[in-house]
Amino acid sequence: EQPDWASLTLGVFVCQACSLLHRSIPHISRVKSVQDTWDASEVELTATKGNNAAKAKYEQKVPAFYYRPTHTDCKMLREQWIRAKYERNEFEFMEKQEPYSAGYREGFLWKRGRDNGQFLSRKFILSEREGALKYFNKQDARDPKAVMKIETLNATFQPAKIGNPCGLQITYLKDNSTRNIFVYHSDAKETVDWFNAIRAARFHYLQVAFPGASDEELVPKLTRNFMKEGFMEKTGPKHTEGFKKRWFTMDDRRLMYFKDPLDAYARGEVFIGSKENSYTVLSGLPSSTQGHHWNHGITIVTPDRKFLFACETEAEQRDWISAFQRVINRPMRPQEYAVEAHFKHKP
């Protein structure tokens, strides 16, 4: 977006979306449109400061692992980045980074119950030394309800799906299957601190796992957003059963399907390899296919079988095909062959 707005107090130019967030901290930032009439002192102020000078001051000590939001991220994440920089001065004073840089964090989060869907307060502990994030069901419980290894941990903001502006979906692998946990904190800063504490733990884990790797190589691996999510219809392996509507999540090379978007476990997972390994995606369904209500079909061909899906709209079909294509066009990494082999042995 064009930077059509300026913060007169900070001396920076911002886009329309960020200008709205700056308005929410008027005691720190006073915004004005570049279309308005400016007096000489306002022009001078922005000329002497400017975006580069502001960056040098307010972003001087941003840790490599700290997530810098983009315009595609949720509002809460973007607002907290602006507050962290200009209101809390987190990146000028290292001690202010303690909540996510210490290698240990504990506190309470509202967690969605697996069976009843109610959010209950649960104690969480993230420990880099133990290499895990744990949570406890009872206040004084000695043993955790779940131990999530930092090695397979991921976190992604899902405000719409969870129904809370601070909604965070945490995933990890349990016996090589994906497990979802849905949490939020009523304080936006706390939620973002948890998110960045998880990124810090992942960063330090990967630094040890890949000693020669640069920060630039490791940072994209810390957390990931899903490539695509949404409803499709699917049929079973014999292609004779009726199609059922399922919620699908594309997480890198794992295509998972759930009965409900907020289920803890997937009903099934499909590994999507690369074209070099005989994976292809086709528009449409085999002519003999019956039992689907939605008309926009997709066939995924794997070395073992064909998977048939149907989308409600042509736009959805197009989006899903392009997500599958992106993954199929990417050559497989050595560690992905091990994942594929595990999928082949699943019942």
CSV table of N, CA and C in Angstrom, one decimal, residues 231-319:
chain,number,residue,atom,x,y,z
A,231,PHE,N,-13.5,-25.6,3.5
A,231,PHE,CA,-14.3,-26.8,3.3
A,231,PHE,C,-14.2,-27.3,1.9
A,232,MET,N,-14.1,-28.7,1.8
A,232,MET,CA,-14.2,-29.4,0.5
A,232,MET,C,-15.0,-30.7,0.8
A,233,GLU,N,-15.5,-31.3,-0.2
A,233,GLU,CA,-16.0,-32.6,-0.1
A,233,GLU,C,-15.0,-33.7,-0.4
A,234,LYS,N,-15.0,-34.8,0.2
A,234,LYS,CA,-14.1,-35.9,-0.1
A,234,LYS,C,-14.8,-37.2,-0.1
A,235,THR,N,-14.2,-38.2,-0.8
A,235,THR,CA,-14.7,-39.6,-0.8
A,235,THR,C,-13.6,-40.5,-0.4
A,236,GLY,N,-14.0,-41.7,0.0
A,236,GLY,CA,-13.1,-42.7,0.5
A,236,GLY,C,-12.2,-43.3,-0.6
A,237,PRO,N,-11.3,-44.3,-0.2
A,237,PRO,CA,-10.3,-44.8,-1.1
A,237,PRO,C,-10.9,-45.6,-2.3
A,238,LYS,N,-12.1,-46.2,-2.1
A,238,LYS,CA,-12.7,-47.0,-3.2
A,238,LYS,C,-13.5,-46.1,-4.2
A,239,HIS,N,-13.7,-44.8,-3.8
A,239,HIS,CA,-14.4,-43.8,-4.7
A,239,HIS,C,-15.9,-44.2,-4.9
A,240,THR,N,-16.4,-45.2,-4.1
A,240,THR,CA,-17.8,-45.6,-4.3
A,240,THR,C,-18.6,-45.0,-3.2
A,241,GLU,N,-18.0,-44.6,-2.0
A,241,GLU,CA,-18.8,-44.0,-0.9
A,241,GLU,C,-19.2,-42.6,-1.3
A,242,GLY,N,-20.3,-42.1,-0.7
A,242,GLY,CA,-20.7,-40.8,-0.9
A,242,GLY,C,-19.6,-39.8,-0.5
A,243,PHE,N,-19.7,-38.6,-1.0
A,243,PHE,CA,-18.8,-37.5,-0.6
A,243,PHE,C,-19.2,-36.9,0.7
A,244,LYS,N,-18.3,-36.6,1.6
A,244,LYS,CA,-18.6,-36.0,2.9
A,244,LYS,C,-17.9,-34.6,2.9
A,245,LYS,N,-18.6,-33.6,3.5
A,245,LYS,CA,-18.0,-32.3,3.7
A,245,LYS,C,-17.0,-32.3,4.9
A,246,ARG,N,-15.8,-31.9,4.6
A,246,ARG,CA,-14.8,-31.8,5.7
A,246,ARG,C,-14.1,-30.5,5.6
A,247,TRP,N,-13.5,-30.1,6.8
A,247,TRP,CA,-12.6,-28.9,6.8
A,247,TRP,C,-11.2,-29.4,6.5
A,248,PHE,N,-10.6,-28.7,5.6
A,248,PHE,CA,-9.2,-29.1,5.2
A,248,PHE,C,-8.2,-28.0,5.5
A,249,THR,N,-7.1,-28.5,6.0
A,249,THR,CA,-5.9,-27.6,6.3
A,249,THR,C,-4.7,-28.1,5.6
A,250,MET,N,-4.1,-27.2,4.8
A,250,MET,CA,-2.9,-27.5,4.1
A,250,MET,C,-1.7,-26.9,4.9
A,251,ASP,N,-1.0,-27.7,5.6
A,251,ASP,CA,0.2,-27.3,6.4
A,251,ASP,C,1.5,-27.8,5.7
A,252,ASP,N,2.1,-27.0,4.9
A,252,ASP,CA,3.3,-27.4,4.2
A,252,ASP,C,2.9,-28.6,3.3
A,253,ARG,N,3.5,-29.8,3.5
A,253,ARG,CA,3.2,-30.9,2.7
A,253,ARG,C,2.1,-31.8,3.3
A,254,ARG,N,1.5,-31.4,4.4
A,254,ARG,CA,0.5,-32.2,5.1
A,254,ARG,C,-0.9,-31.6,4.8
A,255,LEU,N,-1.7,-32.4,4.1
A,255,LEU,CA,-3.1,-32.0,3.9
A,255,LEU,C,-3.9,-32.8,4.9
A,256,MET,N,-4.6,-32.1,5.8
A,256,MET,CA,-5.3,-32.7,6.9
A,256,MET,C,-6.8,-32.4,6.7
A,257,TYR,N,-7.6,-33.4,7.1
A,257,TYR,CA,-9.1,-33.0,7.1
A,257,TYR,C,-9.7,-33.4,8.4
A,258,PHE,N,-10.7,-32.5,8.8
A,258,PHE,CA,-11.3,-32.5,10.1
A,258,PHE,C,-12.9,-32.5,9.9
A,259,LYS,N,-13.6,-33.0,10.8
A,259,LYS,CA,-15.0,-32.9,10.8
A,259,LYS,C,-15.4,-31.4,11.1
A,260,ASP,N,-14.7,-30.8,12.0
A,260,ASP,CA,-15.0,-29.5,12.5
A,260,ASP,C,-13.7,-28.7,12.5
A,261,PRO,N,-13.7,-27.4,12.1
A,261,PRO,CA,-12.4,-26.6,12.0
A,261,PRO,C,-11.7,-26.6,13.4
A,262,LEU,N,-12.4,-26.8,14.5
A,262,LEU,CA,-11.7,-26.7,15.8
A,262,LEU,C,-11.5,-28.1,16.4
A,263,ASP,N,-11.4,-29.1,15.6
A,263,ASP,CA,-11.1,-30.4,16.2
A,263,ASP,C,-9.7,-30.5,16.6
A,264,ALA,N,-9.4,-31.3,17.7
A,264,ALA,CA,-8.1,-31.5,18.2
A,264,ALA,C,-7.2,-32.4,17.2
A,265,TYR,N,-7.8,-33.4,16.7
A,265,TYR,CA,-7.1,-34.3,15.8
A,265,TYR,C,-7.7,-34.4,14.4
A,266,ALA,N,-6.9,-34.6,13.4
A,266,ALA,CA,-7.4,-34.7,12.0
A,266,ALA,C,-8.1,-36.1,11.9
A,267,ARG,N,-9.1,-36.2,11.0
A,267,ARG,CA,-9.7,-37.5,10.7
A,267,ARG,C,-8.7,-38.3,9.8
A,268,GLY,N,-7.9,-37.5,9.0
A,268,GLY,CA,-6.9,-38.2,8.2
A,268,GLY,C,-5.9,-37.1,7.7
A,269,GLU,N,-4.7,-37.6,7.3
A,269,GLU,CA,-3.7,-36.7,6.7
A,269,GLU,C,-3.2,-37.3,5.4
A,270,VAL,N,-3.0,-36.5,4.4
A,270,VAL,CA,-2.5,-36.9,3.1
A,270,VAL,C,-1.1,-36.2,2.9
A,271,PHE,N,-0.1,-37.0,2.6
A,271,PHE,CA,1.2,-36.3,2.3
A,271,PHE,C,1.2,-35.9,0.8
A,272,ILE,N,1.6,-34.7,0.5
A,272,ILE,CA,1.7,-34.2,-0.9
A,272,ILE,C,3.2,-34.1,-1.2
A,273,GLY,N,3.7,-35.0,-2.0
A,273,GLY,CA,5.1,-34.9,-2.4
A,273,GLY,C,5.3,-34.0,-3.6
A,274,SER,N,6.4,-34.3,-4.4
A,274,SER,CA,6.7,-33.4,-5.5
A,274,SER,C,6.5,-34.1,-6.9
A,275,LYS,N,6.5,-33.4,-7.9
A,275,LYS,CA,6.2,-33.9,-9.2
A,275,LYS,C,7.3,-35.0,-9.6
A,276,GLU,N,8.5,-34.7,-9.2
A,276,GLU,CA,9.6,-35.7,-9.4
A,276,GLU,C,9.3,-37.1,-8.9
A,277,ASN,N,8.4,-37.1,-7.8
A,277,ASN,CA,8.0,-38.4,-7.2
A,277,ASN,C,6.6,-38.8,-7.5
A,278,SER,N,6.1,-38.4,-8.7
A,278,SER,CA,4.9,-38.8,-9.3
A,278,SER,C,3.6,-38.3,-8.5
A,279,TYR,N,3.7,-37.1,-8.0
A,279,TYR,CA,2.5,-36.5,-7.5
A,279,TYR,C,2.0,-35.4,-8.5
A,280,THR,N,0.7,-35.5,-8.8
A,280,THR,CA,0.2,-34.4,-9.7
A,280,THR,C,-1.2,-34.0,-9.2
A,281,VAL,N,-1.6,-32.8,-9.6
A,281,VAL,CA,-2.9,-32.3,-9.3
A,281,VAL,C,-3.7,-32.0,-10.6
A,282,LEU,N,-4.9,-32.5,-10.7
A,282,LEU,CA,-5.7,-32.3,-11.9
A,282,LEU,C,-7.0,-31.6,-11.5
A,283,SER,N,-7.4,-30.7,-12.5
A,283,SER,CA,-8.8,-30.1,-12.3
A,283,SER,C,-9.8,-31.1,-12.8
A,284,GLY,N,-10.9,-31.3,-12.0
A,284,GLY,CA,-11.9,-32.2,-12.4
A,284,GLY,C,-11.8,-33.5,-11.7
A,285,LEU,N,-12.8,-34.4,-11.9
A,285,LEU,CA,-12.9,-35.7,-11.3
A,285,LEU,C,-13.0,-36.8,-12.4
A,286,PRO,N,-12.6,-38.0,-12.2
A,286,PRO,CA,-12.9,-39.1,-13.2
A,286,PRO,C,-14.4,-39.1,-13.6
A,287,SER,N,-14.6,-39.4,-14.9
A,287,SER,CA,-16.0,-39.3,-15.4
A,287,SER,C,-17.0,-40.2,-14.7
A,288,SER,N,-16.5,-41.3,-14.1
A,288,SER,CA,-17.4,-42.2,-13.4
A,288,SER,C,-17.8,-41.8,-12.0
A,289,THR,N,-17.2,-40.7,-11.5
A,289,THR,CA,-17.5,-40.3,-10.1
A,289,THR,C,-18.9,-39.9,-9.9
A,290,GLN,N,-19.4,-40.4,-8.7
A,290,GLN,CA,-20.8,-40.0,-8.3
A,290,GLN,C,-20.8,-39.6,-6.8
A,291,GLY,N,-21.9,-39.0,-6.4
A,291,GLY,CA,-22.1,-38.8,-5.0
A,291,GLY,C,-21.6,-37.5,-4.5
A,292,HIS,N,-21.1,-36.6,-5.3
A,292,HIS,CA,-20.7,-35.3,-4.8
A,292,HIS,C,-21.7,-34.2,-5.1
A,293,HIS,N,-21.9,-33.3,-4.1
A,293,HIS,CA,-22.9,-32.2,-4.3
A,293,HIS,C,-22.3,-31.0,-4.9
A,294,TRP,N,-21.0,-30.8,-4.7
A,294,TRP,CA,-20.3,-29.6,-5.2
A,294,TRP,C,-19.7,-30.0,-6.5
A,295,ASN,N,-19.7,-29.0,-7.4
A,295,ASN,CA,-19.3,-29.4,-8.8
A,295,ASN,C,-17.9,-29.2,-9.3
A,296,HIS,N,-17.1,-28.5,-8.4
A,296,HIS,CA,-15.8,-28.2,-8.9
A,296,HIS,C,-14.7,-29.1,-8.4
A,297,GLY,N,-14.4,-30.1,-9.1
A,297,GLY,CA,-13.6,-31.2,-8.6
A,297,GLY,C,-12.1,-31.0,-8.7
A,298,ILE,N,-11.4,-31.7,-7.9
A,298,ILE,CA,-9.9,-31.8,-7.9
A,298,ILE,C,-9.5,-33.2,-7.7
A,299,THR,N,-8.6,-33.7,-8.5
A,299,THR,CA,-8.0,-35.0,-8.3
A,299,THR,C,-6.5,-34.9,-8.0
A,300,ILE,N,-6.1,-35.5,-6.9
A,300,ILE,CA,-4.7,-35.5,-6.5
A,300,ILE,C,-4.2,-36.9,-6.8
A,301,VAL,N,-3.2,-37.1,-7.6
A,301,VAL,CA,-2.6,-38.4,-7.9
A,301,VAL,C,-1.3,-38.5,-7.1
A,302,THR,N,-1.3,-39.6,-6.3
A,302,THR,CA,-0.1,-39.9,-5.6
A,302,THR,C,0.5,-41.3,-6.1
A,303,PRO,N,1.7,-41.7,-5.7
A,303,PRO,CA,2.2,-43.0,-6.2
A,303,PRO,C,1.3,-44.1,-5.8
A,304,ASP,N,0.5,-44.0,-4.8
A,304,ASP,CA,-0.3,-45.1,-4.3
A,304,ASP,C,-1.8,-45.1,-4.7
A,305,ARG,N,-2.4,-43.9,-4.8
A,305,ARG,CA,-3.8,-43.8,-5.1
A,305,ARG,C,-4.2,-42.4,-5.6
A,306,LYS,N,-5.5,-42.3,-6.0
A,306,LYS,CA,-6.0,-41.0,-6.3
A,306,LYS,C,-6.9,-40.5,-5.2
A,307,PHE,N,-6.8,-39.2,-4.9
A,307,PHE,CA,-7.7,-38.6,-3.9
A,307,PHE,C,-8.6,-37.6,-4.6
A,308,LEU,N,-9.9,-37.8,-4.3
A,308,LEU,CA,-10.9,-37.0,-5.0
A,308,LEU,C,-11.6,-36.0,-4.1
A,309,PHE,N,-11.6,-34.7,-4.5
A,309,PHE,CA,-12.2,-33.6,-3.7
A,309,PHE,C,-13.1,-32.8,-4.6
A,310,ALA,N,-14.1,-32.2,-4.0
A,310,ALA,CA,-15.0,-31.3,-4.7
A,310,ALA,C,-15.1,-30.0,-3.9
A,311,CYS,N,-15.1,-28.8,-4.7
A,311,CYS,CA,-15.2,-27.5,-4.1
A,311,CYS,C,-16.5,-26.9,-4.4
A,312,GLU,N,-16.9,-26.0,-3.6
A,312,GLU,CA,-18.3,-25.3,-3.8
A,312,GLU,C,-18.2,-24.3,-4.9
A,313,THR,N,-17.1,-23.6,-5.0
A,313,THR,CA,-17.0,-22.6,-6.1
A,313,THR,C,-15.8,-22.8,-6.9
A,314,GLU,N,-15.8,-22.1,-8.1
A,314,GLU,CA,-14.7,-22.2,-9.0
A,314,GLU,C,-13.5,-21.5,-8.4
A,315,ALA,N,-13.8,-20.4,-7.7
A,315,ALA,CA,-12.7,-19.6,-7.0
A,315,ALA,C,-11.9,-20.5,-6.0
A,316,GLU,N,-12.7,-21.2,-5.2
A,316,GLU,CA,-12.1,-22.1,-4.2
A,316,GLU,C,-11.3,-23.2,-4.9
A,317,GLN,N,-11.9,-23.8,-5.9
A,317,GLN,CA,-11.1,-24.8,-6.7
A,317,GLN,C,-9.8,-24.3,-7.2
A,318,ARG,N,-9.8,-23.1,-7.7
A,318,ARG,CA,-8.6,-22.4,-8.3
A,318,ARG,C,-7.6,-22.2,-7.2
A,319,ASP,N,-8.0,-21.7,-6.0
A,319,ASP,CA,-7.1,-21.5,-4.9
A,319,ASP,C,-6.5,-22.8,-4.4
